[in-house]
Amino acid sequence: MEKVIVIFGPTGIGKSKTAVNLAKELNGEIISCDSMQIYKGLDVGTAKISCDEMDGIKHHLIDIIEPSDQFSVGDYVVLAREKIKDIISRKKVPIIVGGTGLYINALKNNFDFGNAGKSDEIRKKYEIVLKEKGKDFLYNLLKEKNPSRAEKIEKNDTKRVIRALEIEENKKEIVNEKEDNYQYIIFGLSAEREKIYDNINKRTEKMFNDGLIEEVKKLMDSGVKKDAQSMQGIGYKEVISGLENGNSVDEIKELIKRKTRNYAKRQLTFMRGMKDLIWVDASCATQKILEVLNEC
């Protein structure tokens, strides 16, 4: 059975650098597993890896869709499977790296979300409900059908609310037996929480120095709507609301730092729930991962 290496961890822990170092040792190529780095033009706010940081290692599933487009976990699973198969066919090692746990879980467990609940008819029905009865009524419908899913979606993000209702009404999220079965070896990077938070704070400061506010303005000026899926990511959403409300740059920064720290906590909680995850210290991750792989 072919092996697929997964490097998972909270934001700001050094996953990208570890993946590049590992790819050099294993003759590998990297498949991004980041729900925000898929978007073109969202570079600063996603801390997107640069060409220099790639250091000659081929990366996949970065900059693949426009910021106004929708993208689902099903889309990711389909594309990632294609990349895994292609990389293995060329006698290289696929290395998946990122912090989007939903993507990793769906890929590892062979969930087929490719056509999960898709129905133009159902979607149009809820678009009419939104128009006639408003977003509060629409959101309450989702809370009735699936409270846990509703908690993860902002009421004002009506596109995602409608998509969630569409899935609930026409569920087809099933495990799909595929001919291509891989052994996913998942490594979780760990570090002291204070170190992670310090990295997050420094990264946020760098984003503003690199022009996060200018990047958001450019995206908005190009026609990207503030309720677009891409604009719901941490950093973008806070800048948009901050500019609209007249908040200071320091106030926006502190909000982003706090929300990113909270996100890192949720990532760590998700990781602790993964039974097959192998924990490695981020400071010596490449060496430890290679040691484990040599024993497999």
mmCIF file of N, CA and C in Angstrom, residues 80-128:
data_model
loop_
_atom_site.group_PDB
_atom_site.id
_atom_site.type_symbol
_atom_site.label_atom_id
_atom_site.label_comp_id
_atom_site.label_asym_id
_atom_site.label_seq_id
_atom_site.Cartn_x
_atom_site.Cartn_y
_atom_site.Cartn_z
ATOM 1 N N ALA A 80 -7.344 16.633 -4.441
ATOM 2 C CA ALA A 80 -6.215 16.052 -3.709
ATOM 3 C C ALA A 80 -5.972 14.604 -4.119
ATOM 4 N N ARG A 81 -7.053 13.847 -4.320
ATOM 5 C CA ARG A 81 -6.900 12.463 -4.776
ATOM 6 C C ARG A 81 -6.195 12.407 -6.129
ATOM 7 N N GLU A 82 -6.567 13.326 -7.009
ATOM 8 C CA GLU A 82 -5.936 13.369 -8.332
ATOM 9 C C GLU A 82 -4.444 13.645 -8.202
ATOM 10 N N LYS A 83 -4.084 14.578 -7.322
ATOM 11 C CA LYS A 83 -2.672 14.934 -7.142
ATOM 12 C C LYS A 83 -1.884 13.791 -6.510
ATOM 13 N N ILE A 84 -2.488 13.127 -5.525
ATOM 14 C CA ILE A 84 -1.811 11.987 -4.892
ATOM 15 C C ILE A 84 -1.495 10.916 -5.931
ATOM 16 N N LYS A 85 -2.494 10.585 -6.722
ATOM 17 C CA LYS A 85 -2.314 9.552 -7.748
ATOM 18 C C LYS A 85 -1.232 9.946 -8.747
ATOM 19 N N ASP A 86 -1.240 11.207 -9.154
ATOM 20 C CA ASP A 86 -0.250 11.687 -10.117
ATOM 21 C C ASP A 86 1.160 11.642 -9.540
ATOM 22 N N ILE A 87 1.318 12.111 -8.301
ATOM 23 C CA ILE A 87 2.645 12.139 -7.668
ATOM 24 C C ILE A 87 3.206 10.727 -7.514
ATOM 25 N N ILE A 88 2.366 9.809 -7.050
ATOM 26 C CA ILE A 88 2.811 8.417 -6.879
ATOM 27 C C ILE A 88 3.158 7.782 -8.222
ATOM 28 N N SER A 89 2.410 8.131 -9.273
ATOM 29 C CA SER A 89 2.683 7.567 -10.604
ATOM 30 C C SER A 89 4.056 7.990 -11.117
ATOM 31 N N ARG A 90 4.547 9.118 -10.600
ATOM 32 C CA ARG A 90 5.869 9.605 -11.003
ATOM 33 C C ARG A 90 6.955 9.195 -10.012
ATOM 34 N N LYS A 91 6.639 8.188 -9.183
ATOM 35 C CA LYS A 91 7.589 7.606 -8.228
ATOM 36 C C LYS A 91 8.088 8.623 -7.202
ATOM 37 N N LYS A 92 7.188 9.528 -6.830
ATOM 38 C CA LYS A 92 7.526 10.494 -5.791
ATOM 39 C C LYS A 92 6.592 10.298 -4.596
ATOM 40 N N VAL A 93 6.920 10.973 -3.501
ATOM 41 C CA VAL A 93 6.151 10.813 -2.267
ATOM 42 C C VAL A 93 5.230 12.012 -2.074
ATOM 43 N N PRO A 94 3.919 11.790 -1.968
ATOM 44 C CA PRO A 94 3.003 12.900 -1.690
ATOM 45 C C PRO A 94 3.057 13.295 -0.214
ATOM 46 N N ILE A 95 3.219 14.590 0.022
ATOM 47 C CA ILE A 95 3.265 15.113 1.386
ATOM 48 C C ILE A 95 2.174 16.173 1.509
ATOM 49 N N ILE A 96 1.171 15.882 2.309
ATOM 50 C CA ILE A 96 0.068 16.819 2.513
ATOM 51 C C ILE A 96 0.382 17.669 3.731
ATOM 52 N N VAL A 97 0.247 18.979 3.579
ATOM 53 C CA VAL A 97 0.581 19.858 4.689
ATOM 54 C C VAL A 97 -0.468 20.953 4.835
ATOM 55 N N GLY A 98 -0.903 21.172 6.081
ATOM 56 C CA GLY A 98 -1.874 22.233 6.314
ATOM 57 C C GLY A 98 -2.546 22.082 7.664
ATOM 58 N N GLY A 99 -3.489 22.989 7.896
ATOM 59 C CA GLY A 99 -4.159 22.984 9.185
ATOM 60 C C GLY A 99 -5.664 22.871 9.103
ATOM 61 N N THR A 100 -6.188 22.541 7.910
ATOM 62 C CA THR A 100 -7.637 22.401 7.756
ATOM 63 C C THR A 100 -8.033 20.958 8.056
ATOM 64 N N GLY A 101 -8.417 20.725 9.300
ATOM 65 C CA GLY A 101 -8.691 19.368 9.758
ATOM 66 C C GLY A 101 -9.810 18.684 9.009
ATOM 67 N N LEU A 102 -10.827 19.435 8.612
ATOM 68 C CA LEU A 102 -11.951 18.841 7.883
ATOM 69 C C LEU A 102 -11.474 18.228 6.574
ATOM 70 N N TYR A 103 -10.578 18.899 5.881
ATOM 71 C CA TYR A 103 -10.044 18.386 4.624
ATOM 72 C C TYR A 103 -9.258 17.095 4.870
ATOM 73 N N ILE A 104 -8.401 17.123 5.876
ATOM 74 C CA ILE A 104 -7.573 15.951 6.176
ATOM 75 C C ILE A 104 -8.450 14.763 6.555
ATOM 76 N N ASN A 105 -9.426 14.996 7.394
ATOM 77 C CA ASN A 105 -10.308 13.915 7.851
ATOM 78 C C ASN A 105 -11.094 13.316 6.688
ATOM 79 N N ALA A 106 -11.612 14.175 5.828
ATOM 80 C CA ALA A 106 -12.398 13.691 4.688
ATOM 81 C C ALA A 106 -11.537 12.892 3.724
ATOM 82 N N LEU A 107 -10.327 13.352 3.500
ATOM 83 C CA LEU A 107 -9.419 12.669 2.578
ATOM 84 C C LEU A 107 -8.977 11.320 3.145
ATOM 85 N N LYS A 108 -8.583 11.323 4.405
ATOM 86 C CA LYS A 108 -8.097 10.097 5.054
ATOM 87 C C LYS A 108 -9.173 9.016 5.111
ATOM 88 N N ASN A 109 -10.414 9.435 5.383
ATOM 89 C CA ASN A 109 -11.497 8.470 5.561
ATOM 90 C C ASN A 109 -12.283 8.182 4.288
ATOM 91 N N ASN A 110 -11.759 8.680 3.162
ATOM 92 C CA ASN A 110 -12.402 8.414 1.867
ATOM 93 C C ASN A 110 -13.851 8.877 1.809
ATOM 94 N N PHE A 111 -14.140 10.007 2.459
ATOM 95 C CA PHE A 111 -15.491 10.544 2.345
ATOM 96 C C PHE A 111 -15.677 11.114 0.948
ATOM 97 N N ASP A 112 -16.767 10.767 0.337
ATOM 98 C CA ASP A 112 -17.082 11.281 -0.992
ATOM 99 C C ASP A 112 -18.081 12.424 -0.853
ATOM 100 N N PHE A 113 -17.533 13.640 -0.828
ATOM 101 C CA PHE A 113 -18.377 14.819 -0.767
ATOM 102 C C PHE A 113 -18.534 15.442 -2.148
ATOM 103 N N GLY A 114 -18.088 14.737 -3.179
ATOM 104 C CA GLY A 114 -18.027 15.325 -4.516
ATOM 105 C C GLY A 114 -19.332 15.928 -4.970
ATOM 106 N N ASN A 115 -20.452 15.274 -4.668
ATOM 107 C CA ASN A 115 -21.752 15.817 -5.053
ATOM 108 C C ASN A 115 -22.672 15.917 -3.842
ATOM 109 N N ALA A 116 -22.048 16.216 -2.698
ATOM 110 C CA ALA A 116 -22.803 16.174 -1.451
ATOM 111 C C ALA A 116 -23.954 17.163 -1.449
ATOM 112 N N GLY A 117 -25.128 16.612 -1.540
ATOM 113 C CA GLY A 117 -26.313 17.425 -1.386
ATOM 114 C C GLY A 117 -26.519 18.483 -2.442
ATOM 115 N N LYS A 118 -25.911 18.363 -3.600
ATOM 116 C CA LYS A 118 -26.051 19.393 -4.624
ATOM 117 C C LYS A 118 -27.402 19.282 -5.312
ATOM 118 N N SER A 119 -28.124 20.386 -5.333
ATOM 119 C CA SER A 119 -29.426 20.411 -5.975
ATOM 120 C C SER A 119 -29.785 21.857 -6.296
ATOM 121 N N ASP A 120 -29.823 22.178 -7.575
ATOM 122 C CA ASP A 120 -30.198 23.534 -7.985
ATOM 123 C C ASP A 120 -31.603 23.876 -7.500
ATOM 124 N N GLU A 121 -32.465 22.877 -7.540
ATOM 125 C CA GLU A 121 -33.854 23.102 -7.150
ATOM 126 C C GLU A 121 -33.963 23.485 -5.676
ATOM 127 N N ILE A 122 -33.264 22.734 -4.835
ATOM 128 C CA ILE A 122 -33.310 23.017 -3.399
ATOM 129 C C ILE A 122 -32.664 24.364 -3.104
ATOM 130 N N ARG A 123 -31.525 24.626 -3.742
ATOM 131 C CA ARG A 123 -30.842 25.900 -3.508
ATOM 132 C C ARG A 123 -31.727 27.089 -3.882
ATOM 133 N N LYS A 124 -32.385 26.995 -5.029
ATOM 134 C CA LYS A 124 -33.266 28.084 -5.468
ATOM 135 C C LYS A 124 -34.427 28.275 -4.499
ATOM 136 N N LYS A 125 -34.896 27.170 -3.937
ATOM 137 C CA LYS A 125 -35.994 27.254 -2.965
ATOM 138 C C LYS A 125 -35.580 28.098 -1.769
ATOM 139 N N TYR A 126 -34.363 27.848 -1.257
ATOM 140 C CA TYR A 126 -33.911 28.592 -0.091
ATOM 141 C C TYR A 126 -33.510 30.025 -0.439
ATOM 142 N N GLU A 127 -33.114 30.261 -1.666
ATOM 143 C CA GLU A 127 -32.851 31.632 -2.100
ATOM 144 C C GLU A 127 -34.142 32.457 -2.083
ATOM 145 N N ILE A 128 -35.248 31.809 -2.436
ATOM 146 C CA ILE A 128 -36.559 32.475 -2.375
ATOM 147 C C ILE A 128 -36.953 32.722 -0.916
#
